[in-house]
Short mmCIF file of N, CA and C in Angstrom, two decimals:
data_model
loop_
_atom_site.label_atom_id
_atom_site.label_comp_id
_atom_site.label_asym_id
_atom_site.label_seq_id
_atom_site.Cartn_x
_atom_site.Cartn_y
_atom_site.Cartn_z
N GLU A 1 0.82 -1.20 0.00
CA GLU A 1 0.00 0.00 0.00
C GLU A 1 0.86 1.26 0.00
N ASP A 2 1.89 1.30 0.85
CA ASP A 2 2.76 2.49 0.89
C ASP A 2 3.49 2.68 -0.44
N GLU A 3 3.97 1.58 -1.04
CA GLU A 3 4.66 1.69 -2.32
C GLU A 3 3.72 2.17 -3.42
N LEU A 4 2.49 1.67 -3.43
CA LEU A 4 1.52 2.11 -4.43
C LEU A 4 1.24 3.60 -4.29
N THR A 5 1.09 4.06 -3.06
CA THR A 5 0.84 5.48 -2.82
C THR A 5 2.03 6.31 -3.28
N ALA A 6 3.24 5.86 -2.98
CA ALA A 6 4.44 6.60 -3.39
C ALA A 6 4.52 6.71 -4.91
N VAL A 7 4.23 5.62 -5.62
CA VAL A 7 4.27 5.65 -7.09
C VAL A 7 3.19 6.56 -7.64
N ARG A 8 1.99 6.48 -7.08
CA ARG A 8 0.90 7.35 -7.54
C ARG A 8 1.28 8.82 -7.36
N LEU A 9 1.85 9.15 -6.19
CA LEU A 9 2.25 10.53 -5.92
C LEU A 9 3.38 10.98 -6.85
N ALA A 10 4.33 10.09 -7.14
CA ALA A 10 5.43 10.42 -8.05
C ALA A 10 4.90 10.68 -9.46
N LEU A 11 3.95 9.87 -9.91
CA LEU A 11 3.35 10.07 -11.24
C LEU A 11 2.56 11.37 -11.29
N GLU A 12 1.81 11.67 -10.22
CA GLU A 12 1.08 12.93 -10.17
C GLU A 12 2.04 14.11 -10.22
N ALA A 13 3.13 14.03 -9.45
CA ALA A 13 4.12 15.11 -9.44
C ALA A 13 4.74 15.30 -10.82
N ALA A 14 5.10 14.20 -11.49
CA ALA A 14 5.69 14.29 -12.83
C ALA A 14 4.71 14.93 -13.80
N GLN A 15 3.45 14.56 -13.71
CA GLN A 15 2.42 15.14 -14.58
C GLN A 15 2.29 16.64 -14.33
N GLU A 16 2.21 17.04 -13.07
CA GLU A 16 2.05 18.46 -12.73
C GLU A 16 3.27 19.28 -13.14
N VAL A 17 4.47 18.74 -12.91
CA VAL A 17 5.69 19.45 -13.30
C VAL A 17 5.72 19.64 -14.81
N TYR A 18 5.32 18.62 -15.56
CA TYR A 18 5.34 18.74 -17.02
C TYR A 18 4.33 19.79 -17.50
N GLU A 19 3.16 19.81 -16.90
CA GLU A 19 2.17 20.81 -17.29
C GLU A 19 2.66 22.23 -17.00
N LEU A 20 3.29 22.43 -15.84
CA LEU A 20 3.87 23.74 -15.52
C LEU A 20 4.99 24.09 -16.49
N PHE A 21 5.84 23.12 -16.79
CA PHE A 21 6.93 23.33 -17.73
C PHE A 21 6.40 23.77 -19.10
N CYS A 22 5.35 23.12 -19.59
CA CYS A 22 4.80 23.47 -20.90
C CYS A 22 4.33 24.92 -20.94
N GLY A 23 3.70 25.36 -19.87
CA GLY A 23 3.26 26.76 -19.80
C GLY A 23 4.44 27.72 -19.84
N LEU A 24 5.49 27.40 -19.08
CA LEU A 24 6.69 28.24 -19.08
C LEU A 24 7.38 28.22 -20.44
N ARG A 25 7.49 27.03 -21.03
CA ARG A 25 8.14 26.91 -22.34
C ARG A 25 7.41 27.77 -23.38
N ASP A 26 6.09 27.76 -23.36
CA ASP A 26 5.33 28.56 -24.32
C ASP A 26 5.57 30.05 -24.11
N ARG A 27 5.61 30.47 -22.84
CA ARG A 27 5.87 31.89 -22.53
C ARG A 27 7.26 32.29 -22.98
N TRP A 28 8.26 31.44 -22.66
CA TRP A 28 9.64 31.76 -23.04
C TRP A 28 9.80 31.78 -24.56
N ALA A 29 9.11 30.89 -25.24
CA ALA A 29 9.23 30.79 -26.70
C ALA A 29 8.69 32.03 -27.41
N GLU A 30 7.79 32.76 -26.75
CA GLU A 30 7.29 34.00 -27.34
C GLU A 30 8.44 35.00 -27.54
N HIS A 31 9.41 34.97 -26.64
CA HIS A 31 10.54 35.90 -26.69
C HIS A 31 11.77 35.30 -27.36
N THR A 32 11.95 34.01 -27.18
CA THR A 32 13.11 33.32 -27.75
C THR A 32 12.63 32.02 -28.39
N PRO A 33 12.44 32.01 -29.71
CA PRO A 33 11.90 30.84 -30.40
C PRO A 33 12.64 29.53 -30.15
N LEU A 34 13.92 29.60 -29.79
CA LEU A 34 14.68 28.37 -29.52
C LEU A 34 14.07 27.55 -28.38
N PHE A 35 13.33 28.19 -27.49
CA PHE A 35 12.72 27.46 -26.37
C PHE A 35 11.66 26.47 -26.82
N ARG A 36 11.12 26.63 -28.04
CA ARG A 36 10.14 25.67 -28.55
C ARG A 36 10.74 24.26 -28.64
N ASP A 37 12.07 24.18 -28.81
CA ASP A 37 12.75 22.90 -28.95
C ASP A 37 13.18 22.28 -27.62
N VAL A 38 12.96 22.98 -26.51
CA VAL A 38 13.35 22.47 -25.20
C VAL A 38 12.28 21.49 -24.72
N GLY A 39 12.71 20.33 -24.25
CA GLY A 39 11.76 19.31 -23.78
C GLY A 39 12.03 18.91 -22.35
N LEU A 40 11.12 18.14 -21.80
CA LEU A 40 11.26 17.65 -20.43
C LEU A 40 10.71 16.23 -20.35
N GLY A 41 11.56 15.31 -19.94
CA GLY A 41 11.17 13.94 -19.66
C GLY A 41 11.43 13.66 -18.19
N CYS A 42 10.88 12.58 -17.68
CA CYS A 42 11.00 12.26 -16.27
C CYS A 42 11.40 10.80 -16.08
N GLY A 43 12.19 10.52 -15.05
CA GLY A 43 12.57 9.15 -14.69
C GLY A 43 12.16 8.87 -13.26
N ILE A 44 11.53 7.73 -13.04
CA ILE A 44 11.08 7.34 -11.69
C ILE A 44 11.56 5.91 -11.42
N ALA A 45 12.20 5.72 -10.26
CA ALA A 45 12.66 4.40 -9.85
C ALA A 45 12.22 4.16 -8.41
N SER A 46 11.98 2.90 -8.07
CA SER A 46 11.54 2.52 -6.73
C SER A 46 12.64 1.75 -6.03
N GLY A 47 12.64 1.83 -4.71
CA GLY A 47 13.59 1.07 -3.92
C GLY A 47 13.90 1.77 -2.62
N THR A 48 14.82 1.20 -1.88
CA THR A 48 15.19 1.73 -0.57
C THR A 48 16.25 2.81 -0.73
N VAL A 49 16.03 3.94 -0.09
CA VAL A 49 16.96 5.05 -0.12
C VAL A 49 17.17 5.55 1.31
N VAL A 50 18.20 6.35 1.48
CA VAL A 50 18.44 7.01 2.76
C VAL A 50 18.16 8.49 2.55
N ALA A 51 17.31 9.05 3.38
CA ALA A 51 16.96 10.47 3.29
C ALA A 51 17.32 11.14 4.60
N GLY A 52 17.93 12.30 4.50
CA GLY A 52 18.27 13.02 5.71
C GLY A 52 19.14 14.21 5.42
N THR A 53 19.58 14.85 6.49
CA THR A 53 20.47 16.00 6.39
C THR A 53 21.90 15.50 6.49
N PHE A 54 22.69 15.79 5.48
CA PHE A 54 24.07 15.31 5.41
C PHE A 54 25.02 16.49 5.41
N GLY A 55 26.18 16.31 6.02
CA GLY A 55 27.21 17.34 6.01
C GLY A 55 27.55 17.79 7.41
N ALA A 56 28.43 18.79 7.46
CA ALA A 56 28.88 19.34 8.73
C ALA A 56 27.98 20.51 9.15
N SER A 57 28.09 20.91 10.38
CA SER A 57 27.32 22.03 10.90
C SER A 57 27.54 23.26 10.02
N GLY A 58 26.47 23.87 9.60
CA GLY A 58 26.54 25.05 8.74
C GLY A 58 26.72 24.74 7.27
N LEU A 59 27.12 23.54 6.94
CA LEU A 59 27.32 23.15 5.54
C LEU A 59 26.48 21.93 5.19
N SER A 60 25.40 21.73 5.88
CA SER A 60 24.59 20.54 5.65
C SER A 60 23.41 20.86 4.74
N GLU A 61 22.92 19.82 4.11
CA GLU A 61 21.72 19.97 3.28
C GLU A 61 20.96 18.65 3.27
N PHE A 62 19.66 18.75 3.01
CA PHE A 62 18.83 17.56 2.92
C PHE A 62 19.10 16.89 1.59
N SER A 63 19.19 15.57 1.61
CA SER A 63 19.43 14.83 0.38
C SER A 63 18.85 13.43 0.49
N VAL A 64 18.72 12.78 -0.63
CA VAL A 64 18.28 11.39 -0.70
C VAL A 64 19.35 10.66 -1.50
N ILE A 65 19.86 9.54 -0.95
CA ILE A 65 20.91 8.80 -1.63
C ILE A 65 20.54 7.33 -1.72
N GLY A 66 21.08 6.67 -2.72
CA GLY A 66 20.85 5.24 -2.91
C GLY A 66 20.76 4.91 -4.38
N ALA A 67 20.82 3.63 -4.68
CA ALA A 67 20.77 3.16 -6.07
C ALA A 67 19.52 3.64 -6.82
N PRO A 68 18.32 3.66 -6.19
CA PRO A 68 17.15 4.15 -6.94
C PRO A 68 17.26 5.61 -7.37
N VAL A 69 17.96 6.42 -6.58
CA VAL A 69 18.15 7.83 -6.95
C VAL A 69 19.02 7.92 -8.20
N ASN A 70 20.11 7.15 -8.22
CA ASN A 70 21.00 7.11 -9.37
C ASN A 70 20.26 6.57 -10.60
N LEU A 71 19.50 5.50 -10.41
CA LEU A 71 18.76 4.91 -11.53
C LEU A 71 17.73 5.89 -12.09
N ALA A 72 16.99 6.57 -11.23
CA ALA A 72 16.01 7.55 -11.70
C ALA A 72 16.69 8.64 -12.53
N SER A 73 17.86 9.07 -12.09
CA SER A 73 18.61 10.09 -12.83
C SER A 73 19.05 9.57 -14.19
N ARG A 74 19.53 8.34 -14.24
CA ARG A 74 19.96 7.75 -15.52
C ARG A 74 18.77 7.57 -16.47
N ILE A 75 17.64 7.11 -15.92
CA ILE A 75 16.44 6.92 -16.74
C ILE A 75 15.95 8.26 -17.28
N GLN A 76 15.95 9.28 -16.42
CA GLN A 76 15.49 10.60 -16.84
C GLN A 76 16.36 11.12 -17.98
N GLY A 77 17.64 10.77 -17.96
CA GLY A 77 18.55 11.24 -19.00
C GLY A 77 18.20 10.75 -20.40
N ILE A 78 17.45 9.68 -20.51
CA ILE A 78 17.05 9.17 -21.83
C ILE A 78 15.56 9.34 -22.11
N ALA A 79 14.83 9.92 -21.16
CA ALA A 79 13.37 10.08 -21.34
C ALA A 79 13.07 11.19 -22.34
N PRO A 80 12.29 10.88 -23.37
CA PRO A 80 11.92 11.90 -24.36
C PRO A 80 10.93 12.93 -23.77
N ASP A 81 10.78 14.03 -24.47
CA ASP A 81 9.86 15.09 -24.06
C ASP A 81 8.44 14.54 -23.89
N GLY A 82 7.82 14.89 -22.77
CA GLY A 82 6.43 14.49 -22.54
C GLY A 82 6.26 13.04 -22.15
N ARG A 83 7.37 12.39 -21.81
CA ARG A 83 7.31 10.97 -21.45
C ARG A 83 7.86 10.77 -20.05
N ILE A 84 7.38 9.73 -19.40
CA ILE A 84 7.86 9.33 -18.09
C ILE A 84 8.39 7.91 -18.25
N MET A 85 9.63 7.70 -17.84
CA MET A 85 10.21 6.36 -17.90
C MET A 85 10.30 5.80 -16.49
N LEU A 86 9.87 4.56 -16.34
CA LEU A 86 9.78 3.91 -15.04
C LEU A 86 10.67 2.67 -15.01
N CYS A 87 11.36 2.44 -13.87
CA CYS A 87 12.08 1.17 -13.73
C CYS A 87 11.03 0.06 -13.63
N SER A 88 11.45 -1.18 -13.77
CA SER A 88 10.49 -2.30 -13.83
C SER A 88 9.64 -2.40 -12.56
N ARG A 89 10.22 -2.19 -11.38
CA ARG A 89 9.44 -2.26 -10.13
C ARG A 89 8.39 -1.16 -10.09
N THR A 90 8.76 0.04 -10.47
CA THR A 90 7.80 1.15 -10.49
C THR A 90 6.70 0.88 -11.51
N ALA A 91 7.07 0.30 -12.66
CA ALA A 91 6.07 -0.02 -13.68
C ALA A 91 5.08 -1.05 -13.17
N GLU A 92 5.56 -2.06 -12.43
CA GLU A 92 4.66 -3.06 -11.83
C GLU A 92 3.67 -2.40 -10.88
N LEU A 93 4.18 -1.49 -10.06
CA LEU A 93 3.31 -0.80 -9.10
C LEU A 93 2.32 0.12 -9.81
N ALA A 94 2.75 0.79 -10.88
CA ALA A 94 1.86 1.66 -11.63
C ALA A 94 0.73 0.86 -12.28
N LEU A 95 1.05 -0.33 -12.76
CA LEU A 95 0.03 -1.20 -13.35
C LEU A 95 -0.96 -1.65 -12.27
N LEU A 96 -0.43 -2.06 -11.13
CA LEU A 96 -1.28 -2.48 -10.02
C LEU A 96 -2.14 -1.35 -9.48
N GLY A 97 -1.50 -0.19 -9.28
CA GLY A 97 -2.17 0.93 -8.62
C GLY A 97 -3.20 1.66 -9.46
N ILE A 98 -2.86 1.95 -10.72
CA ILE A 98 -3.78 2.74 -11.54
C ILE A 98 -4.02 2.14 -12.92
N GLY A 99 -3.51 0.95 -13.17
CA GLY A 99 -3.74 0.31 -14.46
C GLY A 99 -2.93 0.90 -15.59
N LEU A 100 -1.82 1.55 -15.26
CA LEU A 100 -0.98 2.19 -16.27
C LEU A 100 0.01 1.18 -16.83
N ARG A 101 0.01 1.03 -18.14
CA ARG A 101 0.93 0.09 -18.79
C ARG A 101 1.75 0.87 -19.81
N GLY A 102 3.07 0.63 -19.79
CA GLY A 102 3.96 1.33 -20.71
C GLY A 102 4.57 0.40 -21.73
N THR A 103 5.36 0.97 -22.61
CA THR A 103 6.11 0.22 -23.61
C THR A 103 7.48 -0.08 -23.03
N GLU A 104 7.83 -1.37 -22.94
CA GLU A 104 9.09 -1.76 -22.31
C GLU A 104 10.26 -1.76 -23.29
N SER A 105 11.43 -1.41 -22.74
CA SER A 105 12.68 -1.52 -23.48
C SER A 105 13.79 -1.80 -22.47
N ILE A 106 14.91 -2.30 -22.96
CA ILE A 106 16.02 -2.66 -22.08
C ILE A 106 17.20 -1.73 -22.38
N HIS A 107 17.80 -1.21 -21.31
CA HIS A 107 18.91 -0.26 -21.45
C HIS A 107 20.04 -0.62 -20.49
N GLU A 108 21.24 -0.25 -20.88
CA GLU A 108 22.39 -0.36 -19.99
C GLU A 108 22.70 1.03 -19.48
N PHE A 109 22.90 1.13 -18.15
CA PHE A 109 23.17 2.41 -17.52
C PHE A 109 24.49 2.36 -16.76
N LYS A 110 25.23 3.44 -16.82
CA LYS A 110 26.47 3.56 -16.06
C LYS A 110 26.16 3.34 -14.58
N GLY A 111 27.00 2.53 -13.92
CA GLY A 111 26.83 2.28 -12.50
C GLY A 111 25.97 1.07 -12.18
N PHE A 112 25.42 0.42 -13.21
CA PHE A 112 24.58 -0.76 -13.01
C PHE A 112 25.15 -1.91 -13.84
N LYS A 113 25.39 -3.04 -13.19
CA LYS A 113 26.03 -4.17 -13.86
C LYS A 113 25.13 -4.85 -14.87
N GLN A 114 23.85 -4.96 -14.55
CA GLN A 114 22.90 -5.65 -15.41
C GLN A 114 22.07 -4.65 -16.23
N PRO A 115 21.66 -5.04 -17.43
CA PRO A 115 20.72 -4.19 -18.19
C PRO A 115 19.43 -4.00 -17.38
N ILE A 116 18.81 -2.86 -17.55
CA ILE A 116 17.61 -2.49 -16.80
C ILE A 116 16.43 -2.39 -17.76
N THR A 117 15.32 -3.02 -17.39
CA THR A 117 14.08 -2.88 -18.16
C THR A 117 13.35 -1.63 -17.68
N VAL A 118 13.00 -0.78 -18.61
CA VAL A 118 12.25 0.43 -18.29
C VAL A 118 10.96 0.45 -19.11
N SER A 119 9.97 1.15 -18.59
CA SER A 119 8.70 1.31 -19.30
C SER A 119 8.49 2.78 -19.61
N LEU A 120 8.06 3.05 -20.81
CA LEU A 120 7.83 4.40 -21.27
C LEU A 120 6.33 4.67 -21.29
N VAL A 121 5.90 5.73 -20.60
CA VAL A 121 4.49 6.13 -20.61
C VAL A 121 4.42 7.61 -20.98
N THR A 122 3.27 8.04 -21.44
CA THR A 122 3.11 9.46 -21.79
C THR A 122 2.43 10.19 -20.64
N VAL A 123 2.73 11.47 -20.53
CA VAL A 123 2.10 12.29 -19.49
C VAL A 123 0.58 12.28 -19.69
N SER A 124 0.11 12.27 -20.94
CA SER A 124 -1.34 12.28 -21.18
C SER A 124 -1.99 10.98 -20.70
N ASN A 125 -1.28 9.84 -20.85
CA ASN A 125 -1.83 8.57 -20.33
C ASN A 125 -1.91 8.59 -18.82
N VAL A 126 -0.89 9.15 -18.16
CA VAL A 126 -0.91 9.27 -16.70
C VAL A 126 -2.10 10.12 -16.28
N ALA A 127 -2.30 11.25 -16.96
CA ALA A 127 -3.41 12.15 -16.62
C ALA A 127 -4.75 11.44 -16.77
N ALA A 128 -4.92 10.67 -17.86
CA ALA A 128 -6.19 9.96 -18.09
C ALA A 128 -6.43 8.91 -17.00
N LYS A 129 -5.39 8.17 -16.64
CA LYS A 129 -5.53 7.15 -15.59
C LYS A 129 -5.84 7.79 -14.24
N MET A 130 -5.22 8.93 -13.97
CA MET A 130 -5.47 9.62 -12.70
C MET A 130 -6.92 10.13 -12.65
N ARG A 131 -7.41 10.67 -13.78
CA ARG A 131 -8.81 11.14 -13.81
C ARG A 131 -9.77 9.98 -13.60
N ALA A 132 -9.49 8.84 -14.23
CA ALA A 132 -10.35 7.66 -14.07
C ALA A 132 -10.33 7.20 -12.61
N ARG A 133 -9.16 7.25 -12.00
CA ARG A 133 -9.03 6.84 -10.60
C ARG A 133 -9.80 7.78 -9.68
N GLU A 134 -9.76 9.09 -9.98
CA GLU A 134 -10.47 10.08 -9.16
C GLU A 134 -11.98 9.84 -9.20
N ASN A 135 -12.48 9.33 -10.31
CA ASN A 135 -13.92 9.09 -10.45
C ASN A 135 -14.35 7.75 -9.86
N ALA A 136 -13.38 6.91 -9.48
CA ALA A 136 -13.69 5.61 -8.87
C ALA A 136 -13.99 5.80 -7.39
N PRO A 137 -14.71 4.83 -6.79
CA PRO A 137 -14.96 4.91 -5.34
C PRO A 137 -13.64 4.95 -4.58
N VAL A 138 -13.58 5.80 -3.56
CA VAL A 138 -12.35 5.99 -2.80
C VAL A 138 -12.38 5.11 -1.55
N PRO A 139 -11.35 4.25 -1.36
CA PRO A 139 -11.28 3.46 -0.13
C PRO A 139 -10.94 4.36 1.06
N GLN A 140 -11.18 3.86 2.26
CA GLN A 140 -10.85 4.63 3.46
C GLN A 140 -9.35 4.92 3.48
N ALA A 141 -9.00 6.17 3.66
CA ALA A 141 -7.60 6.58 3.69
C ALA A 141 -7.01 6.34 5.07
N ARG A 142 -5.71 6.11 5.09
CA ARG A 142 -4.99 6.00 6.35
C ARG A 142 -3.67 6.74 6.17
N PRO A 143 -3.10 7.25 7.26
CA PRO A 143 -1.83 7.98 7.12
C PRO A 143 -0.75 7.08 6.52
N VAL A 144 0.03 7.65 5.62
CA VAL A 144 1.08 6.90 4.96
C VAL A 144 2.40 7.66 5.12
N SER A 145 3.44 6.93 5.48
CA SER A 145 4.77 7.51 5.55
C SER A 145 5.67 6.73 4.62
N ALA A 146 6.02 7.33 3.47
CA ALA A 146 6.84 6.64 2.48
C ALA A 146 8.33 6.74 2.81
N VAL A 147 8.71 7.66 3.70
CA VAL A 147 10.11 7.84 4.05
C VAL A 147 10.25 7.81 5.56
N ARG A 148 11.16 6.97 6.07
CA ARG A 148 11.41 6.92 7.50
C ARG A 148 12.49 7.94 7.84
N ASP A 149 12.33 8.60 8.98
CA ASP A 149 13.32 9.57 9.43
C ASP A 149 14.49 8.81 10.05
N LEU A 150 15.67 8.93 9.43
CA LEU A 150 16.86 8.24 9.92
C LEU A 150 17.83 9.20 10.58
N THR A 151 17.36 10.41 10.90
CA THR A 151 18.22 11.41 11.54
C THR A 151 18.57 10.93 12.93
N PRO A 152 19.89 10.95 13.28
CA PRO A 152 20.27 10.52 14.64
C PRO A 152 19.66 11.44 15.69
N ARG A 153 19.26 10.87 16.77
CA ARG A 153 18.64 11.65 17.85
C ARG A 153 19.59 11.81 19.00
#
């Protein structure tokens, strides 16, 4: 349940960021036509990460580290404009959670020994699945914590 919620929220965030980006790109393109060629793709990966404040006093910042962070970055690097690329685990959860199915392909990424299967979905498909989900009966909600606080006490 927590993983499904995290994937749904990540897909919603990617959709919203892309919609905001499109509005900005259109505004910028009015002044500089080269902006019409600027695109935005997204990469999402699932797995265990460490989240917290890292660094020395006065030089610390919040960060998330782990293999899924690196994988999401690598996937995003090949994602075409208006597309969201998901690692295989995230794609399984997206199918389970909202019935979203993508087109699979296999890629080799720096830092990963084995080829990785990724699924390509469009922002418009995510939006349609989210709208369909919103119109479905809503189960009783319960508080969800997708990230555990690992800050030393």
